[in-house]
PDB file of C-alpha atoms in Angstrom:
ATOM      1  CA  UNK A  67     -23.197   7.074  -2.788  1.00 50.00           C
ATOM      2  CA  UNK A  68     -24.546   7.948   0.624  1.00 51.00           C
ATOM      3  CA  UNK A  69     -26.406  10.897   2.036  1.00 54.00           C
ATOM      4  CA  UNK A  70     -27.664  11.899   5.445  1.00 59.00           C
ATOM      5  CA  UNK A  71     -25.912  12.520   8.726  1.00 63.00           C
ATOM      6  CA  UNK A  72     -24.334   9.113   9.506  1.00 61.00           C
ATOM      7  CA  UNK A  73     -24.355   7.045   6.300  1.00 62.00           C
ATOM      8  CA  UNK A  74     -21.416   8.860   4.569  1.00 61.00           C
ATOM      9  CA  UNK A  75     -19.159   8.188   7.586  1.00 70.00           C
ATOM     10  CA  UNK A  76     -16.932   5.101   6.998  1.00 66.00           C
ATOM     11  CA  UNK A  77     -16.822   4.555  10.791  1.00 67.00           C
ATOM     12  CA  UNK A  78     -20.641   4.135  10.824  1.00 66.00           C
ATOM     13  CA  UNK A  79     -21.031   0.375  11.393  1.00 70.00           C
ATOM     14  CA  UNK A  80     -23.704  -0.375   8.715  1.00 72.00           C
ATOM     15  CA  UNK A  81     -21.754   1.661   6.141  1.00 71.00           C
ATOM     16  CA  UNK A  82     -18.454  -0.037   7.054  1.00 67.00           C
ATOM     17  CA  UNK A  83     -20.121  -3.467   6.822  1.00 66.00           C
ATOM     18  CA  UNK A  84     -21.489  -2.641   3.369  1.00 72.00           C
ATOM     19  CA  UNK A  85     -18.090  -1.333   2.211  1.00 69.00           C
ATOM     20  CA  UNK A  86     -16.416  -4.518   3.458  1.00 65.00           C
ATOM     21  CA  UNK A  87     -18.963  -6.617   1.530  1.00 66.00           C
ATOM     22  CA  UNK A  88     -18.151  -4.667  -1.649  1.00 67.00           C
ATOM     23  CA  UNK A  89     -14.401  -5.056  -1.024  1.00 67.00           C
ATOM     24  CA  UNK A  90     -14.789  -8.835  -0.734  1.00 64.00           C
ATOM     25  CA  UNK A  91     -17.173  -9.119  -3.699  1.00 62.00           C
ATOM     26  CA  UNK A  92     -15.082  -6.899  -5.991  1.00 64.00           C
ATOM     27  CA  UNK A  93     -11.440  -7.367  -4.885  1.00 65.00           C
ATOM     28  CA  UNK A  94      -9.964  -5.855  -8.063  1.00 63.00           C
ATOM     29  CA  UNK A  95     -11.883  -2.589  -7.784  1.00 67.00           C
ATOM     30  CA  UNK A  96     -11.266   0.488  -5.689  1.00 69.00           C
ATOM     31  CA  UNK A  97     -14.029   1.619  -3.339  1.00 68.00           C
ATOM     32  CA  UNK A  98     -15.163   5.214  -3.193  1.00 70.00           C
ATOM     33  CA  UNK A  99     -17.651   6.513  -0.647  1.00 72.00           C
ATOM     34  CA  UNK A 100     -19.398   9.574  -2.065  1.00 71.00           C
ATOM     35  CA  UNK A 101     -21.236  12.080   0.134  1.00 69.00           C
ATOM     36  CA  UNK A 102     -23.450  13.886  -2.319  1.00 65.00           C
ATOM     37  CA  UNK A 103     -24.739  16.449   0.193  1.00 69.00           C
ATOM     38  CA  UNK A 104     -21.198  17.590   1.059  1.00 67.00           C
ATOM     39  CA  UNK A 105     -19.970  17.105  -2.519  1.00 67.00           C
ATOM     40  CA  UNK A 106     -17.027  15.044  -1.312  1.00 69.00           C
ATOM     41  CA  UNK A 107     -15.697  11.547  -1.704  1.00 72.00           C
ATOM     42  CA  UNK A 108     -13.345   9.172   0.053  1.00 70.00           C
ATOM     43  CA  UNK A 109     -11.215   6.382  -1.317  1.00 70.00           C
ATOM     44  CA  UNK A 110     -11.768   3.440   1.053  1.00 72.00           C
ATOM     45  CA  UNK A 111      -9.048   0.875   1.711  1.00 70.00           C
ATOM     46  CA  UNK A 112      -9.099  -2.291   3.812  1.00 62.00           C
ATOM     47  CA  UNK A 113      -5.387  -2.934   4.501  1.00 59.00           C
ATOM     48  CA  UNK A 114      -4.453  -6.595   4.439  1.00 55.00           C
ATOM     49  CA  UNK A 115      -7.842  -7.807   3.184  1.00 55.00           C
ATOM     50  CA  UNK A 116      -6.406  -9.365   0.035  1.00 49.00           C
ATOM     51  CA  UNK A 117      -4.008  -8.238  -2.637  1.00 48.00           C
ATOM     52  CA  UNK A 118      -5.546  -6.711  -5.701  1.00 48.00           C
ATOM     53  CA  UNK A 119      -4.500  -8.090  -9.045  1.00 52.00           C
ATOM     54  CA  UNK A 120      -5.591  -4.988 -10.896  1.00 54.00           C
ATOM     55  CA  UNK A 121      -7.750  -4.762 -13.962  1.00 57.00           C
ATOM     56  CA  UNK A 122      -7.170  -2.366 -16.830  1.00 58.00           C
ATOM     57  CA  UNK A 123     -10.926  -1.940 -17.339  1.00 63.00           C
ATOM     58  CA  UNK A 124     -11.529  -1.260 -13.617  1.00 61.00           C
ATOM     59  CA  UNK A 125      -8.677   1.263 -13.615  1.00 60.00           C
ATOM     60  CA  UNK A 126     -10.130   2.991 -16.669  1.00 61.00           C
ATOM     61  CA  UNK A 127     -13.610   3.185 -15.096  1.00 67.00           C
ATOM     62  CA  UNK A 128     -12.201   4.584 -11.846  1.00 60.00           C
ATOM     63  CA  UNK A 129     -10.256   7.156 -13.854  1.00 61.00           C
ATOM     64  CA  UNK A 130     -13.387   8.271 -15.698  1.00 59.00           C
ATOM     65  CA  UNK A 131     -15.388   8.532 -12.452  1.00 61.00           C
ATOM     66  CA  UNK A 132     -12.639  10.551 -10.709  1.00 53.00           C
ATOM     67  CA  UNK A 133     -12.362  12.879 -13.702  1.00 57.00           C
ATOM     68  CA  UNK A 134     -16.125  13.466 -13.664  1.00 56.00           C
ATOM     69  CA  UNK A 135     -16.079  14.064  -9.917  1.00 55.00           C
ATOM     70  CA  UNK A 136     -13.315  16.639 -10.206  1.00 55.00           C
ATOM     71  CA  UNK A 137     -15.247  18.321 -13.009  1.00 56.00           C
ATOM     72  CA  UNK A 138     -18.301  18.519 -10.727  1.00 56.00           C
ATOM     73  CA  UNK A 139     -16.231  20.106  -7.955  1.00 57.00           C
ATOM     74  CA  UNK A 140     -15.999  17.024  -5.714  1.00 51.00           C
ATOM     75  CA  UNK A 141     -12.776  16.229  -3.882  1.00 49.00           C
ATOM     76  CA  UNK A 142     -11.389  12.862  -2.753  1.00 48.00           C
ATOM     77  CA  UNK A 143      -9.998  12.244   0.703  1.00 50.00           C
ATOM     78  CA  UNK A 144      -8.231   8.881   1.242  1.00 48.00           C
ATOM     79  CA  UNK A 145      -9.279   7.175   4.449  1.00 45.00           C
ATOM     80  CA  UNK A 146      -8.686   3.713   5.855  1.00 44.00           C
ATOM     81  CA  UNK A 147     -11.815   1.940   7.051  1.00 44.00           C
ATOM     82  CA  UNK A 148     -12.053   1.193  10.744  1.00 45.00           C
ATOM     83  CA  UNK A 149     -10.242  -2.020  11.665  1.00 50.00           C
ATOM     84  CA  UNK A 150     -12.179  -5.242  11.895  1.00 52.00           C
ATOM     85  CA  UNK A 151     -10.001  -7.420  14.154  1.00 56.00           C
ATOM     86  CA  UNK A 152     -12.866  -9.813  14.912  1.00 54.00           C
ATOM     87  CA  UNK A 153     -13.117 -11.241  11.410  1.00 61.00           C
ATOM     88  CA  UNK A 154      -9.452 -12.226  11.033  1.00 74.00           C
ATOM     89  CA  UNK A 155      -8.831 -14.315  14.137  1.00 80.00           C
ATOM     90  CA  UNK A 156      -7.581 -17.899  14.064  1.00 82.00           C
ATOM     91  CA  UNK A 157      -9.534 -18.358  17.314  1.00 84.00           C
ATOM     92  CA  UNK A 158     -10.904 -16.355  20.227  1.00 85.00           C
ATOM     93  CA  UNK A 159     -11.359 -17.105  23.900  1.00 90.00           C
ATOM     94  CA  UNK A 160     -13.345 -15.309  26.611  1.00 92.00           C
ATOM     95  CA  UNK A 161     -11.252 -14.517  29.685  1.00 91.00           C
ATOM     96  CA  UNK A 162     -12.797 -14.368  33.163  1.00 88.00           C
ATOM     97  CA  UNK A 163     -10.926 -13.561  36.333  1.00 87.00           C
ATOM     98  CA  UNK A 164     -11.392 -15.653  39.470  1.00 87.00           C
ATOM     99  CA  UNK A 165     -13.555 -13.875  42.101  1.00 87.00           C
ATOM    100  CA  UNK A 166     -11.476 -11.163  43.791  1.00 87.00           C
ATOM    101  CA  UNK A 167      -8.518 -11.644  41.416  1.00 91.00           C
ATOM    102  CA  UNK A 168      -6.917  -8.660  39.684  1.00 92.00           C
ATOM    103  CA  UNK A 169      -4.900 -10.616  37.151  1.00 93.00           C
ATOM    104  CA  UNK A 170      -4.794 -13.769  35.093  1.00 93.00           C
ATOM    105  CA  UNK A 171      -2.044 -15.566  33.230  1.00 94.00           C
ATOM    106  CA  UNK A 172      -2.625 -17.271  29.907  1.00 93.00           C
ATOM    107  CA  UNK A 173      -0.185 -19.884  28.609  1.00 93.00           C
ATOM    108  CA  UNK A 174      -0.628 -20.750  24.947  1.00 91.00           C
ATOM    109  CA  UNK A 175       1.184 -21.761  21.807  1.00 86.00           C
ATOM    110  CA  UNK A 176      -1.311 -20.572  19.228  1.00 72.00           C
ATOM    111  CA  UNK A 177      -0.349 -19.693  15.697  1.00 77.00           C
ATOM    112  CA  UNK A 178      -1.757 -16.681  13.885  1.00 84.00           C
ATOM    113  CA  UNK A 179      -4.056 -14.012  15.332  1.00 86.00           C
ATOM    114  CA  UNK A 180      -5.566 -15.148  18.633  1.00 89.00           C
ATOM    115  CA  UNK A 181      -8.136 -12.970  20.392  1.00 89.00           C
ATOM    116  CA  UNK A 182      -8.743 -12.809  24.120  1.00 91.00           C
ATOM    117  CA  UNK A 183     -12.070 -11.164  25.011  1.00 92.00           C
ATOM    118  CA  UNK A 184     -12.703  -9.664  28.433  1.00 91.00           C
ATOM    119  CA  UNK A 185     -15.320  -7.363  29.897  1.00 91.00           C
ATOM    120  CA  UNK A 186     -13.939  -4.251  31.572  1.00 91.00           C
ATOM    121  CA  UNK A 187     -15.579  -1.320  33.355  1.00 91.00           C
ATOM    122  CA  UNK A 188     -15.160   2.259  32.202  1.00 90.00           C
ATOM    123  CA  UNK A 189     -12.116   3.946  33.714  1.00 91.00           C
ATOM    124  CA  UNK A 190     -10.363   0.723  34.734  1.00 92.00           C
ATOM    125  CA  UNK A 191      -6.682   0.439  33.960  1.00 93.00           C
ATOM    126  CA  UNK A 192      -5.464  -2.634  32.086  1.00 93.00           C
ATOM    127  CA  UNK A 193      -1.837  -3.787  31.956  1.00 94.00           C
ATOM    128  CA  UNK A 194      -0.686  -6.441  29.482  1.00 95.00           C
ATOM    129  CA  UNK A 195       2.679  -8.215  29.507  1.00 95.00           C
ATOM    130  CA  UNK A 196       3.565 -10.722  26.800  1.00 95.00           C
ATOM    131  CA  UNK A 197       6.593 -13.042  26.929  1.00 94.00           C
ATOM    132  CA  UNK A 198       7.700 -15.796  24.592  1.00 92.00           C
ATOM    133  CA  UNK A 199       7.522 -16.176  20.837  1.00 88.00           C
ATOM    134  CA  UNK A 200       4.592 -13.872  19.990  1.00 89.00           C
ATOM    135  CA  UNK A 201       3.788 -10.198  19.709  1.00 87.00           C
ATOM    136  CA  UNK A 202       0.857  -7.909  20.483  1.00 87.00           C
ATOM    137  CA  UNK A 203      -1.565  -7.342  17.647  1.00 85.00           C
ATOM    138  CA  UNK A 204      -3.596  -4.662  19.384  1.00 85.00           C
ATOM    139  CA  UNK A 205      -6.288  -3.859  21.938  1.00 88.00           C
ATOM    140  CA  UNK A 206      -9.741  -3.100  20.500  1.00 87.00           C
ATOM    141  CA  UNK A 207     -13.237  -2.168  21.682  1.00 84.00           C
ATOM    142  CA  UNK A 208     -15.691  -4.859  20.615  1.00 78.00           C
ATOM    143  CA  UNK A 209     -18.616  -2.574  19.821  1.00 77.00           C
ATOM    144  CA  UNK A 210     -16.854  -0.640  17.064  1.00 78.00           C
ATOM    145  CA  UNK A 211     -13.493  -2.337  16.470  1.00 79.00           C
ATOM    146  CA  UNK A 212     -11.592   0.845  17.319  1.00 81.00           C
ATOM    147  CA  UNK A 213      -8.091   0.454  18.759  1.00 85.00           C
ATOM    148  CA  UNK A 214      -7.518   1.551  22.344  1.00 85.00           C
ATOM    149  CA  UNK A 215      -4.185   3.329  22.499  1.00 77.00           C
ATOM    150  CA  UNK A 216      -1.100   2.238  20.622  1.00 77.00           C
ATOM    151  CA  UNK A 217       0.566  -1.130  21.151  1.00 79.00           C
ATOM    152  CA  UNK A 218       4.348  -1.034  20.927  1.00 75.00           C
ATOM    153  CA  UNK A 219       6.310  -4.099  21.963  1.00 83.00           C
ATOM    154  CA  UNK A 220       5.367  -6.754  24.510  1.00 91.00           C
ATOM    155  CA  UNK A 221       3.911  -4.374  27.127  1.00 92.00           C
ATOM    156  CA  UNK A 222       0.720  -2.314  26.987  1.00 92.00           C
ATOM    157  CA  UNK A 223      -0.934  -0.177  29.646  1.00 92.00           C
ATOM    158  CA  UNK A 224      -4.001   1.995  29.343  1.00 91.00           C
ATOM    159  CA  UNK A 225      -7.328   3.083  30.785  1.00 90.00           C
ATOM    160  CA  UNK A 226     -10.409   1.784  28.996  1.00 89.00           C
ATOM    161  CA  UNK A 227     -12.773   4.537  27.833  1.00 89.00           C
ATOM    162  CA  UNK A 228     -16.098   2.739  28.259  1.00 90.00           C
ATOM    163  CA  UNK A 229     -17.656  -0.333  29.848  1.00 92.00           C
ATOM    164  CA  UNK A 230     -17.852  -3.365  27.588  1.00 91.00           C
ATOM    165  CA  UNK A 231     -15.983  -6.159  25.884  1.00 92.00           C
ATOM    166  CA  UNK A 232     -12.414  -5.575  24.749  1.00 91.00           C
ATOM    167  CA  UNK A 233     -10.316  -7.737  22.465  1.00 90.00           C
ATOM    168  CA  UNK A 234      -6.617  -8.315  23.111  1.00 91.00           C
ATOM    169  CA  UNK A 235      -4.983  -9.708  19.964  1.00 89.00           C
ATOM    170  CA  UNK A 236      -1.801 -11.770  20.172  1.00 90.00           C
ATOM    171  CA  UNK A 237      -0.022 -12.930  17.039  1.00 88.00           C
ATOM    172  CA  UNK A 238       1.613 -16.244  17.778  1.00 87.00           C
ATOM    173  CA  UNK A 239       4.229 -18.193  15.844  1.00 85.00           C
ATOM    174  CA  UNK A 240       3.134 -21.630  17.032  1.00 84.00           C
ATOM    175  CA  UNK A 241       5.604 -21.613  19.923  1.00 90.00           C
ATOM    176  CA  UNK A 242       4.821 -21.099  23.637  1.00 93.00           C
ATOM    177  CA  UNK A 243       3.990 -17.648  24.949  1.00 94.00           C
ATOM    178  CA  UNK A 244       2.551 -16.189  28.154  1.00 95.00           C
ATOM    179  CA  UNK A 245       0.137 -13.276  28.390  1.00 94.00           C
ATOM    180  CA  UNK A 246      -0.401 -11.667  31.792  1.00 96.00           C
ATOM    181  CA  UNK A 247      -3.456  -9.409  32.111  1.00 95.00           C
ATOM    182  CA  UNK A 248      -3.652  -7.115  35.159  1.00 95.00           C
ATOM    183  CA  UNK A 249      -6.652  -4.985  36.004  1.00 93.00           C
ATOM    184  CA  UNK A 250      -5.743  -3.384  39.328  1.00 87.00           C
ATOM    185  CA  UNK A 251      -8.525  -2.605  41.757  1.00 76.00           C
ATOM    186  CA  UNK A 252      -9.369   0.938  42.860  1.00 60.00           C
ATOM    187  CA  UNK A 253      -6.585   2.756  44.702  1.00 47.00           C
ATOM    188  CA  UNK A 254      -3.828   0.445  43.482  1.00 47.00           C
TER     189      UNK A 254
END
């Protein structure tokens, strides 16, 4: 149960961290975030964290709690917690461009989720091209783990919303791949 302005928000970093701790500590239980001031609740899910084996007792308890909440006039709104791409990486690597360069090429053969971290200025455009036996896992802001645009296929292009570190996730199959990162200069 949370109250106040920010605490009931699952995107609020301290709340999300606490919810993730509960999800890891109690993998067979569902998580509900209750906002008592607004008389509402949210079912919190962390997709891909670990499969739940289910427990009849846990299911019964959740059923009782939901029934009581409905009786008190509370409503549930399912919501997925903000992604946490940083905690599920096989490895990460900071990328720096050579002075005056607008692109870099990374050759790798990593397996699993590999993160490439680079610092980008607000408003800069970033272009990613991936070739070989791998696929894009997403582009995320470091400060809050939020995705930046939608990644579809081996090419991504977008303008970053704020200055800071960004994470480019590539999911490799242990075979060679090449990632080209372009950040064109002004007027290009």
